[in-house]
Tab-separated table of N, CA and C in Angstrom:
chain	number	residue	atom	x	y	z
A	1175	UNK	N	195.650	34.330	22.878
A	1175	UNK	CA	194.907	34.461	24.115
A	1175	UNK	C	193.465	34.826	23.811
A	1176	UNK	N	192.639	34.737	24.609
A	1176	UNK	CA	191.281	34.738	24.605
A	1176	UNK	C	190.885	36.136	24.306
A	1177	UNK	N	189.964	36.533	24.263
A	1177	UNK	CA	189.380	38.057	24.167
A	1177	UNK	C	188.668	38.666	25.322
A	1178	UNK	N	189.157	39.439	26.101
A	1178	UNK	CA	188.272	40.042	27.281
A	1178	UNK	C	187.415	41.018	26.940
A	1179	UNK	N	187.091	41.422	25.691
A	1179	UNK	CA	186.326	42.730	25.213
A	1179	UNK	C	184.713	41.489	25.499
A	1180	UNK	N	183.657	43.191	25.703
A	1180	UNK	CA	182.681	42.222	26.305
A	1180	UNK	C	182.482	41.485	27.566
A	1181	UNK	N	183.412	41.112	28.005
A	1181	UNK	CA	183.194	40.254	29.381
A	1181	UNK	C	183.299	41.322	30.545
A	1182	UNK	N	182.222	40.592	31.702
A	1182	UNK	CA	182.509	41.365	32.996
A	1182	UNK	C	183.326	40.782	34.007
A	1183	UNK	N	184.195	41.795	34.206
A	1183	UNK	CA	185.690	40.597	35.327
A	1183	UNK	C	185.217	41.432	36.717
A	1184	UNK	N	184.957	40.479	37.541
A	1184	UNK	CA	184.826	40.887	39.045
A	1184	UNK	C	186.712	40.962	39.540
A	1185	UNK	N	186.937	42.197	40.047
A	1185	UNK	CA	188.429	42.082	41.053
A	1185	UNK	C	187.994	42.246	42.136
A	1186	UNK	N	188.436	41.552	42.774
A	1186	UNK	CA	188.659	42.023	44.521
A	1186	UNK	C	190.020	42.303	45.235
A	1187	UNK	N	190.193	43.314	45.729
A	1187	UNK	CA	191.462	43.201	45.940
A	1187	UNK	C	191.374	44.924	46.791
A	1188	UNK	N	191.980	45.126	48.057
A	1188	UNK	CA	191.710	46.050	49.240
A	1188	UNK	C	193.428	46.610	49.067
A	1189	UNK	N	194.323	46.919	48.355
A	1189	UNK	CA	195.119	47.847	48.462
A	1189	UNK	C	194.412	48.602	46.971
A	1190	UNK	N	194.678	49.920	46.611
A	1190	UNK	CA	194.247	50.468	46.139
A	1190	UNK	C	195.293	50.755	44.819
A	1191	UNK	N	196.412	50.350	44.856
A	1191	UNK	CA	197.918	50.903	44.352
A	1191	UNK	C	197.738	49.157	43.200
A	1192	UNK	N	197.098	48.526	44.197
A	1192	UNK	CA	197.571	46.986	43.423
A	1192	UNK	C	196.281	46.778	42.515
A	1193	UNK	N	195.112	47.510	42.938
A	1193	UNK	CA	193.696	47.105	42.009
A	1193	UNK	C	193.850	48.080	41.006
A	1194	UNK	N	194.484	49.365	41.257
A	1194	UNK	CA	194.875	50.551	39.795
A	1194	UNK	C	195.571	49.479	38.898
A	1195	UNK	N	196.866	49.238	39.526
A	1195	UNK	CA	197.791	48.393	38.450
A	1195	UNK	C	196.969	47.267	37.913
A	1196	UNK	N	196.450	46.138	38.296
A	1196	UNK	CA	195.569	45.031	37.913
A	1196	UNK	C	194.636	45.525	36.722
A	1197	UNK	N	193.537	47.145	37.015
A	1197	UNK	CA	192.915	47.142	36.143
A	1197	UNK	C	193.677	48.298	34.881
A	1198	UNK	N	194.708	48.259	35.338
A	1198	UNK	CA	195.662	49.132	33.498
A	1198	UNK	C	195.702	48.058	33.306
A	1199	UNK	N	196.170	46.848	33.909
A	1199	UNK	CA	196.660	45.590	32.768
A	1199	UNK	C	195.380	44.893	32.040
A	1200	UNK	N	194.347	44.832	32.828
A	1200	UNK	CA	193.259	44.115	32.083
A	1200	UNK	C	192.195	45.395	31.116
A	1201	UNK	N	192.982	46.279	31.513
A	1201	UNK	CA	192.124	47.167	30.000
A	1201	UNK	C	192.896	46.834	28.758
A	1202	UNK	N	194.103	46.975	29.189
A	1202	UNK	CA	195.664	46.343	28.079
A	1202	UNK	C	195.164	45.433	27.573
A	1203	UNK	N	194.527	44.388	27.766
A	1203	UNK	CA	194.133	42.664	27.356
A	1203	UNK	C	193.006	42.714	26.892
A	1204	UNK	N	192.445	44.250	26.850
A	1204	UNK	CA	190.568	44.116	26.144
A	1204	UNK	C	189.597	44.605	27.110
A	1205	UNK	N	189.900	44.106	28.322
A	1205	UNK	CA	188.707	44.025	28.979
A	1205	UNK	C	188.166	45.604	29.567
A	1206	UNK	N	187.172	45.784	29.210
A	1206	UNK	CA	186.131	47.245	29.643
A	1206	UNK	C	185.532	47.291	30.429
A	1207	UNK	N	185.190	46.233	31.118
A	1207	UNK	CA	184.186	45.634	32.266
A	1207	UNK	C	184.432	45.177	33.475
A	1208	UNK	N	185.171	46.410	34.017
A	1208	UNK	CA	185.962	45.589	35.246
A	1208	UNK	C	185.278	46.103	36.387
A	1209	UNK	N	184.384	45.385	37.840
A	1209	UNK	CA	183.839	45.515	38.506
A	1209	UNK	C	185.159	45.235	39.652
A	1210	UNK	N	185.583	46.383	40.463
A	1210	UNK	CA	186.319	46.245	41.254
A	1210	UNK	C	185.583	46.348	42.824
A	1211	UNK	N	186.178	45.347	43.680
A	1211	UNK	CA	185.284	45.684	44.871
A	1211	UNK	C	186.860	45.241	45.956
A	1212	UNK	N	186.666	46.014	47.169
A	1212	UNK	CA	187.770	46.000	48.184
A	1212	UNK	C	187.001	45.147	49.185
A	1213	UNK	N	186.009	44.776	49.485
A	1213	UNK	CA	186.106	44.190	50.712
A	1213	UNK	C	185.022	42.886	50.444
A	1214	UNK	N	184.661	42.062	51.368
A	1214	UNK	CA	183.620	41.051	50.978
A	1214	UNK	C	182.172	41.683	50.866
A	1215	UNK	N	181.917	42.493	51.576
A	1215	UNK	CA	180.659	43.018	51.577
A	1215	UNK	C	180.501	43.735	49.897
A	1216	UNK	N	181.692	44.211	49.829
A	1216	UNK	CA	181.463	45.087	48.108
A	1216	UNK	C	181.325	44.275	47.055
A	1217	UNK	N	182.093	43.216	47.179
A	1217	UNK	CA	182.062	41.842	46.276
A	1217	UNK	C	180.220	41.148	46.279
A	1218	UNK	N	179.989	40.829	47.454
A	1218	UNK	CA	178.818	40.071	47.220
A	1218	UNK	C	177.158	41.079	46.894
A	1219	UNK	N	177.760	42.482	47.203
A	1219	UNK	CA	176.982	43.245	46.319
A	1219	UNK	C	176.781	43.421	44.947
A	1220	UNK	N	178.279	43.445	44.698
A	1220	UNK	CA	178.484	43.190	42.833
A	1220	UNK	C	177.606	42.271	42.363
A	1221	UNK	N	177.950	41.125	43.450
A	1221	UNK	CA	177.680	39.500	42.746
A	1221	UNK	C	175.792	39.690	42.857
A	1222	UNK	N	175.377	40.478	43.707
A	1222	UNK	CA	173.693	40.467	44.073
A	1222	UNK	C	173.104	41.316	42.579
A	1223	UNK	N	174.148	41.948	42.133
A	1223	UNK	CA	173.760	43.290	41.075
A	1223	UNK	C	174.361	42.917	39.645
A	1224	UNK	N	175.114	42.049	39.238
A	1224	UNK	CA	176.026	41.553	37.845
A	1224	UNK	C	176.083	40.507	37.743
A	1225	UNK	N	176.049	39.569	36.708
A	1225	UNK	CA	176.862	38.248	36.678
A	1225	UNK	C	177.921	38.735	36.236
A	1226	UNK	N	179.167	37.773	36.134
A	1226	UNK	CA	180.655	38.213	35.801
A	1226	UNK	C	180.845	36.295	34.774
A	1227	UNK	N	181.898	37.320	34.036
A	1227	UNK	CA	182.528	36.096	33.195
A	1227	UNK	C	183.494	35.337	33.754
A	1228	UNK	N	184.299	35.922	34.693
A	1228	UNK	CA	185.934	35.254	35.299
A	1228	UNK	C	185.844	36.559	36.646
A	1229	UNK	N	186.776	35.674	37.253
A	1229	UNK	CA	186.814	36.447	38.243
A	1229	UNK	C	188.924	36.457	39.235
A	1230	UNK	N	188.884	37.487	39.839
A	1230	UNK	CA	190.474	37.649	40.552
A	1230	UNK	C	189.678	37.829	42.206
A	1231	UNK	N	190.405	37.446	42.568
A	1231	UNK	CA	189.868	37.427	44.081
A	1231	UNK	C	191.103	37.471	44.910
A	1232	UNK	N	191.512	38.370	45.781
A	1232	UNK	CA	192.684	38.868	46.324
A	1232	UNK	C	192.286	37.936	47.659
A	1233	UNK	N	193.260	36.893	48.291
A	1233	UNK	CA	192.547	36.492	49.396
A	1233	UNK	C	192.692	37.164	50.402
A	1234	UNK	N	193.522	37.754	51.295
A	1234	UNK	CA	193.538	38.452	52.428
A	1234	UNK	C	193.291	39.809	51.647
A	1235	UNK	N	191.925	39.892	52.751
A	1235	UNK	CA	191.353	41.337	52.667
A	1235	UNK	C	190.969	42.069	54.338
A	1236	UNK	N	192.331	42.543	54.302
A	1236	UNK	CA	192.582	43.400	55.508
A	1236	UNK	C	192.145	42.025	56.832
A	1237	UNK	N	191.101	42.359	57.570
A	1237	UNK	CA	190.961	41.187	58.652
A	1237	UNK	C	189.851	40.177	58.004
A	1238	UNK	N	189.585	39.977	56.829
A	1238	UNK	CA	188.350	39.330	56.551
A	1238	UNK	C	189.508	38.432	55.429
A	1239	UNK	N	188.851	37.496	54.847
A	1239	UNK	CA	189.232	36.631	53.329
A	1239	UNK	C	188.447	36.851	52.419
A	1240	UNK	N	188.536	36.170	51.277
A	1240	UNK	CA	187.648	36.166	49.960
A	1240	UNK	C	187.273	34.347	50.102
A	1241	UNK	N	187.354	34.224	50.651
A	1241	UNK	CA	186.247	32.619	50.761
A	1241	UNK	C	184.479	32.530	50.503
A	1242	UNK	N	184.193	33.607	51.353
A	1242	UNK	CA	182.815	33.554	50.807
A	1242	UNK	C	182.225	33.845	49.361
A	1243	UNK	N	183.379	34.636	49.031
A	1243	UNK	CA	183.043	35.325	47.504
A	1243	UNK	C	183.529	33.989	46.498
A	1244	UNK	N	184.432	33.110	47.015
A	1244	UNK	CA	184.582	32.514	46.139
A	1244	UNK	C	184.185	31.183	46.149
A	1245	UNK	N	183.013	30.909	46.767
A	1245	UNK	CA	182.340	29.678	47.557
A	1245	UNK	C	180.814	30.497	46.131
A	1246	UNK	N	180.609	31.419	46.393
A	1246	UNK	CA	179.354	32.062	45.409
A	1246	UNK	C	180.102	31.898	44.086
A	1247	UNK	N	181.001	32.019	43.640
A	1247	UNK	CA	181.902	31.865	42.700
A	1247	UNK	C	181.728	30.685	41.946
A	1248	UNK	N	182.242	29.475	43.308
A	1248	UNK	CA	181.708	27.749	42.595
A	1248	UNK	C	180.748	27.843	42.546
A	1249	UNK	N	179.987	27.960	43.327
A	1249	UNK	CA	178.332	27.459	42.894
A	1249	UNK	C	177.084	28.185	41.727
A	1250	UNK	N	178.057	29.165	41.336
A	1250	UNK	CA	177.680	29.631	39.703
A	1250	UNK	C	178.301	29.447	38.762
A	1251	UNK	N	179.351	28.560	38.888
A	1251	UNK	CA	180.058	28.488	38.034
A	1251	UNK	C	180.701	29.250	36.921
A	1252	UNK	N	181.429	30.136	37.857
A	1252	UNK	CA	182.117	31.645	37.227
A	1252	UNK	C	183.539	30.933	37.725
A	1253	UNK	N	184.371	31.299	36.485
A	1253	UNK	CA	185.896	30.471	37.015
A	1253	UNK	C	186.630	32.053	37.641
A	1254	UNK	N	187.346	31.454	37.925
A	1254	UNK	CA	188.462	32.769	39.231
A	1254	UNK	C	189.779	32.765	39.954
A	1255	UNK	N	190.414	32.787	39.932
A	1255	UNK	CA	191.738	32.566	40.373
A	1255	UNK	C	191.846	33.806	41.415
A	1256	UNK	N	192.825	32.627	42.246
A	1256	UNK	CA	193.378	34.098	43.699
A	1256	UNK	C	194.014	34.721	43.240
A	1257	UNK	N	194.472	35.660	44.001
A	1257	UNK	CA	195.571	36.875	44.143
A	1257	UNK	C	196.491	36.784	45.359
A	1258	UNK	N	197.349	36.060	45.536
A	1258	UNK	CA	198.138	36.571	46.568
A	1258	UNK	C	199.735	36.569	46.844
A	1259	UNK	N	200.125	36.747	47.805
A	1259	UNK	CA	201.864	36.693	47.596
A	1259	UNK	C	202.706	35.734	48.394
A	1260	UNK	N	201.507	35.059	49.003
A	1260	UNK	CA	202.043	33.911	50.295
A	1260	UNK	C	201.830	32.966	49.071
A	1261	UNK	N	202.989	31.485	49.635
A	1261	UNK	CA	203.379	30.640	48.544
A	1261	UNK	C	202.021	29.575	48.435
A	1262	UNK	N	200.718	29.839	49.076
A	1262	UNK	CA	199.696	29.210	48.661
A	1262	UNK	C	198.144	29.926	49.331
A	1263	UNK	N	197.658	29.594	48.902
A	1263	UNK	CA	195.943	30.618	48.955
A	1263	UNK	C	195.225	30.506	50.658
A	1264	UNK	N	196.013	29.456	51.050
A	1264	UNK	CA	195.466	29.866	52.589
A	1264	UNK	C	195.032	28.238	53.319
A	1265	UNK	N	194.080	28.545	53.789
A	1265	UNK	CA	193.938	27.174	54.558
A	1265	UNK	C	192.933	26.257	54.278
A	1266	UNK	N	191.617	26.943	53.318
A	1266	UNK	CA	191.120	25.829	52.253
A	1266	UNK	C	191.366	25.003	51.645
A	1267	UNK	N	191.760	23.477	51.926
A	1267	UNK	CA	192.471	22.892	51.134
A	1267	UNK	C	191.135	22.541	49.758
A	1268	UNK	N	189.982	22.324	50.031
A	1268	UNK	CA	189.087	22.181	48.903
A	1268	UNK	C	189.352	22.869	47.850
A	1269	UNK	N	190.183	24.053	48.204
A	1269	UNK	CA	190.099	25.433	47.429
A	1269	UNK	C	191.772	24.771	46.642
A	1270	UNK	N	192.672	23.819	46.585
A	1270	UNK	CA	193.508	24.006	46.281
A	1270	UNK	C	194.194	24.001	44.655
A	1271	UNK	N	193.238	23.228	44.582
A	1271	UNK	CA	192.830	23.485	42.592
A	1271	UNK	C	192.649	24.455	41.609
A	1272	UNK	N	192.181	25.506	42.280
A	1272	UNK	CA	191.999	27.067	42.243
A	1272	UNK	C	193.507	27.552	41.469
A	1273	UNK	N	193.345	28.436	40.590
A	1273	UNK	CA	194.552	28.619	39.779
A	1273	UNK	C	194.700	29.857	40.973
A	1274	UNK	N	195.970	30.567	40.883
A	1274	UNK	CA	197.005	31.390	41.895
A	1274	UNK	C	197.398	32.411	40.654
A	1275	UNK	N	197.388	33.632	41.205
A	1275	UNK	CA	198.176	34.693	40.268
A	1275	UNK	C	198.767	35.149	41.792
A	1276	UNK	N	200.471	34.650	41.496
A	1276	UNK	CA	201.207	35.394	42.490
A	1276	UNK	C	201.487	36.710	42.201
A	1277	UNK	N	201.553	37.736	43.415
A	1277	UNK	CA	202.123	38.788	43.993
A	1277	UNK	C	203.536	38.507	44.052
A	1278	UNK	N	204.379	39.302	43.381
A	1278	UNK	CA	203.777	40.106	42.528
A	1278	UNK	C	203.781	39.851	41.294
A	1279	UNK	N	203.440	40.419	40.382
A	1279	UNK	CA	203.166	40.037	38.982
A	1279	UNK	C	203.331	40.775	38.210
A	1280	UNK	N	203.690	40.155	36.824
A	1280	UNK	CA	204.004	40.908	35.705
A	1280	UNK	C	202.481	40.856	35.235
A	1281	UNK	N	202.588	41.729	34.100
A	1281	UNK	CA	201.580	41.654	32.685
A	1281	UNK	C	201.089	40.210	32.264
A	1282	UNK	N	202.295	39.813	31.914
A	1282	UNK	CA	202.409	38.756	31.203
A	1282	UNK	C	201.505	37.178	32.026
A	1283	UNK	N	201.841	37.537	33.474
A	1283	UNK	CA	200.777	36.805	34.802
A	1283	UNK	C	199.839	36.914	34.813
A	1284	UNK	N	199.408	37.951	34.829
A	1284	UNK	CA	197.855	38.056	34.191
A	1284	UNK	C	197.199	37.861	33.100
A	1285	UNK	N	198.209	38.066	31.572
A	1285	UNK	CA	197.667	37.472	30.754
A	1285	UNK	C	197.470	36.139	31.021
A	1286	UNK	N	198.059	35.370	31.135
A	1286	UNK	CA	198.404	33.887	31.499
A	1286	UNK	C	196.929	33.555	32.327
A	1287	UNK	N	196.697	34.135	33.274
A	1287	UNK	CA	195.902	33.804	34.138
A	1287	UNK	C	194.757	33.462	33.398
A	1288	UNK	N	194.528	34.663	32.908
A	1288	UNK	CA	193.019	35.267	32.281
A	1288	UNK	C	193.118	34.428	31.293
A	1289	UNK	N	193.546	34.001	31.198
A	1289	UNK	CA	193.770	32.862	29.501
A	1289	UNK	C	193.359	31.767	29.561
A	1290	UNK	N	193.508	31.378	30.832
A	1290	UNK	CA	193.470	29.929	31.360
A	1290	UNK	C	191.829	29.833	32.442
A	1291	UNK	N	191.752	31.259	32.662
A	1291	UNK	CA	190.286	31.210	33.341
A	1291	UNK	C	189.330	31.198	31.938
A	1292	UNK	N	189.561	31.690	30.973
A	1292	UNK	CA	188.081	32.125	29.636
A	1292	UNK	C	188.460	30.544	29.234
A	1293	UNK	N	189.648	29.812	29.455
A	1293	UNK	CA	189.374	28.414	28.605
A	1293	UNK	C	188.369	27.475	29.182
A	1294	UNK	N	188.170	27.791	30.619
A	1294	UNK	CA	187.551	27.092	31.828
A	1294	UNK	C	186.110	26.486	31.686
């Protein structure tokens, strides 16, 4: 698998229980650089203040989505995969190419993920 040491990983993701667990696993895999944000407004602050190497983007965030964050996403060409637990990412079909890390997930899902986003 790839090396996450060095890289900055944007998470998004608004339960607090599921972004703890997400970032033990991606310290596990290397990565030191984890910019976590809960809502869209925290995300596109990150994105105004960091570039990022890869990115997780939780799509339902409370009454809002991660569409906008991940519309800034394509057009910098930062790769990113969703987060969610419904059997597909929502109603973007443009968006359907987009790799998926289902809810819930092992370790091993995220390695996978992150493996396949640094090859990108």
């Amino acid at each position: 698998m790839g090396t996450l040491d060095g890289r900055k990983m944007l998470v998004v993701e608004d339960e607090m229980i599921v972004m703890m667990n997400l970032e033990f696993v991606l310290e596990d895999l290397g990565c030191s650089a984890i910019y976590p944000a809960a809502s869209v407004v925290q995300a596109l602050a990150l994105l105004d203040q960091e570039s990022f190497d890869i990115a997780i983007l939780d799509v339902n965030l409370g009454e809002e989505n991660s569409y906008p964050i991940a519309d800034i996403l394509i057009a910098r060409g930062i790769p990113f995969a969703f987060s969610t637990g419904y059997s597909n990412h929502g109603t973007r079909t443009d968006l359907d190419s987009q790799l998926v890390l289902r809810k819930p997930y092992l370790s091993s899902d995220v390695a996978r993920v992150v493996d396949q986003l640094l090859k990108h």
